[in-house]
Structure formats: C-alpha cells, structure tokens
Amino acid sequence: MAKTGLYANIHAKQERIKNGSGERMRKVGSKGAPTKQDFINSAKTAKKSGGKVSLSVGRGEKLPVSQGAGLTAKGRAKANRETGSNLKAPAPHPKTEKEKGRKKSFCARMSGVVKHAKGDAPRAKASLRRWNCKDGGQVKKNY
C-alpha cells in the first residue's frame, strides 16, 4: 500500500468524522498531532499546482529554433522549481538503457506532435533534430 501524505491523512480523518466515526481531531501540540515541522516537511514534497511556467528565449530559458528549440539548464531549473517536476537534459547520444528509453519515447511522442500539427511545427522539428531522432523532424503525414 502506498504511503499517504499528511494532508491526505487529515482530509481522510475529517471525512470519517463527518460520516459519524466518533473520532476527534487532536489539539495543536497534543501527543500524536502533526507538528509545525511536519507541515513544513509536507510542503517541501508537495507538487505545486498552477498554470504554465513562463519561459523565454530572451531570458535564456529556451533555445531558439535555430539552436534546437529545447529548454536550457536555466529553463529546466525554473520549470522544476515552479511545478515540482523533474525535467532532465536531452539525451541525443544515450549511454544507458534508461536514456535509450527516454530518447525512444521522446522521439515517438514528438513525431506525433509534428505529424498532427495544424501548422509547420518548427520548434517540434528542431527538438527532434536536437535529440538526433531518426527522421530529424521530417515526418510525413499519412492522411
């Protein structure tokens, strides 16, 4: 069974109380109640919710299409920080089986983006070239 987080436990207990379990929430500072440090630790591991991260070529967070159109280390760090993600650098020349799998997955996914794009999709094509995908962004539409 997966370990649940602090807030999930609190909400589950509140739901049980609402349904008549007879339990009571512990008072702040009492034995067994979450401490201030528990809430701080929980906040560190929580995924951040929200919209899109604003990334810019001008601020050095994205590469221009002419250079491969991906995120820079600065852009990945910003996206990871703001969304709680774990974006990694491209793996155009994979050395491990895990990196080979990442490359294969990326190439397949991005080829689909290019194939089904309404327009030219220059950023997607540039990223396929940057990752050294077989077709290099030259995907033929089958319809």
Coordinates of C-alpha atoms in Angstrom, one line a residue:
M1 CA 0.0 0.0 0.0
A2 CA 1.3 3.4 -0.9
K3 CA 2.2 5.8 1.9
T4 CA -0.2 8.7 2.0
G5 CA 0.8 12.3 2.8
L6 CA 0.0 14.5 5.8
Y7 CA -2.8 16.4 4.1
A8 CA -4.4 13.2 2.7
N9 CA -4.5 11.8 6.2
I10 CA -6.1 14.9 7.7
H11 CA -8.7 15.0 4.9
A12 CA -9.5 11.3 5.3
K13 CA -9.9 11.8 9.1
Q14 CA -12.2 14.8 8.6
E15 CA -14.3 12.7 6.2
R16 CA -14.6 9.9 8.7
I17 CA -15.6 12.4 11.4
K18 CA -18.2 13.9 9.0
N19 CA -19.6 10.4 8.4
G20 CA -20.0 9.8 12.2
S21 CA -17.0 7.8 13.2
G22 CA -16.9 9.3 16.6
E23 CA -13.2 10.3 16.2
R24 CA -12.0 13.8 17.1
M25 CA -9.2 15.9 15.7
R26 CA -6.3 16.3 18.0
K27 CA -5.5 19.6 19.6
V28 CA -2.4 21.5 18.4
G29 CA 0.6 20.4 20.5
S30 CA -1.0 17.3 21.9
K31 CA 0.6 13.8 21.6
G32 CA 0.2 12.4 18.1
A33 CA -0.9 15.6 16.5
P34 CA 1.2 16.9 13.5
T35 CA 3.8 19.4 14.5
K36 CA 4.8 22.6 12.7
Q37 CA 7.8 20.8 11.3
D38 CA 5.6 18.0 9.9
F39 CA 3.7 20.7 7.9
I40 CA 7.0 22.3 6.7
N41 CA 8.3 18.9 5.5
S42 CA 5.0 18.1 3.8
A43 CA 5.2 21.4 1.9
K44 CA 8.6 20.5 0.6
T45 CA 7.4 17.4 -1.1
A46 CA 4.1 18.6 -2.4
K47 CA 3.6 19.1 -6.1
K48 CA 2.8 22.7 -6.9
S49 CA -0.4 23.4 -8.6
G50 CA -0.9 26.1 -11.1
G51 CA -0.7 27.0 -14.7
K52 CA 2.0 27.2 -17.2
V53 CA 5.6 28.3 -16.5
S54 CA 6.5 31.4 -18.5
L55 CA 9.8 30.6 -20.3
S56 CA 11.5 32.9 -22.7
V57 CA 14.3 32.7 -25.3
G58 CA 15.4 36.3 -24.3
R59 CA 15.9 35.3 -20.7
G60 CA 18.0 32.3 -21.7
E61 CA 15.4 29.7 -20.6
K62 CA 14.7 28.3 -24.1
L63 CA 16.8 27.9 -27.1
P64 CA 15.8 29.5 -30.4
V65 CA 14.6 27.2 -33.2
S66 CA 18.0 27.6 -35.0
Q67 CA 19.8 26.0 -32.0
G68 CA 17.4 23.1 -31.4
A69 CA 14.4 24.7 -29.6
G70 CA 14.7 23.0 -26.3
L71 CA 14.9 24.2 -22.7
T72 CA 18.3 25.4 -21.3
A73 CA 19.5 24.2 -17.9
K74 CA 18.2 27.5 -16.6
G75 CA 14.8 26.9 -18.1
R76 CA 14.6 23.3 -16.8
A77 CA 15.6 24.5 -13.3
K78 CA 12.8 27.2 -13.4
A79 CA 10.2 24.7 -14.6
N80 CA 11.2 22.1 -12.0
R81 CA 11.2 24.8 -9.2
E82 CA 7.7 26.2 -10.2
T83 CA 5.9 22.9 -10.9
G84 CA 7.7 20.3 -8.8
S85 CA 8.6 18.4 -12.0
N86 CA 11.9 16.6 -12.6
L87 CA 12.8 17.6 -16.2
K88 CA 16.1 16.2 -17.4
A89 CA 18.5 17.3 -20.2
P90 CA 18.1 15.9 -23.7
A91 CA 19.8 12.5 -24.4
P92 CA 20.7 12.7 -28.1
H93 CA 23.5 10.1 -27.5
P94 CA 22.2 7.8 -24.8
K95 CA 24.7 5.9 -22.8
T96 CA 22.4 3.8 -20.5
E97 CA 19.3 1.7 -21.2
K98 CA 17.2 4.3 -19.3
E99 CA 18.4 7.1 -21.5
K100 CA 17.8 5.0 -24.6
G101 CA 14.2 4.5 -23.4
R102 CA 13.8 8.3 -22.8
K103 CA 15.1 9.0 -26.3
K104 CA 12.8 6.5 -27.9
S105 CA 9.8 7.8 -26.0
F106 CA 10.6 11.4 -26.8
C107 CA 11.1 10.8 -30.5
A108 CA 7.8 8.9 -30.8
R109 CA 5.9 11.5 -28.8
M110 CA 7.3 14.5 -30.6
S111 CA 7.0 12.8 -34.0
G112 CA 3.3 12.6 -33.3
V113 CA 3.2 16.3 -32.4
V114 CA 4.8 17.1 -35.8
K115 CA 2.6 14.7 -37.7
H116 CA -0.7 16.1 -36.2
A117 CA 0.3 19.7 -36.0
K118 CA -2.0 22.2 -37.8
G119 CA 0.9 24.3 -39.0
D120 CA 4.6 23.7 -39.7
A121 CA 5.6 22.9 -36.0
P122 CA 9.2 24.3 -36.3
R123 CA 10.0 24.0 -32.6
A124 CA 9.0 20.4 -32.5
K125 CA 11.0 19.6 -35.6
A126 CA 14.0 21.4 -34.2
S127 CA 13.8 19.4 -31.0
L128 CA 13.7 16.1 -33.0
R129 CA 16.9 17.2 -34.7
R130 CA 18.4 18.1 -31.4
W131 CA 17.6 14.7 -29.9
N132 CA 19.1 13.0 -33.1
C133 CA 15.8 11.3 -33.9
K134 CA 15.9 9.1 -37.0
D135 CA 13.6 11.3 -39.1
G136 CA 15.1 14.5 -37.8
G137 CA 11.8 16.3 -37.8
Q138 CA 10.9 15.3 -41.4
V139 CA 7.7 13.4 -40.6
K140 CA 5.4 12.6 -43.5
K141 CA 1.6 12.9 -42.9
N142 CA -0.3 9.7 -43.6
Y143 CA -3.7 11.4 -44.3

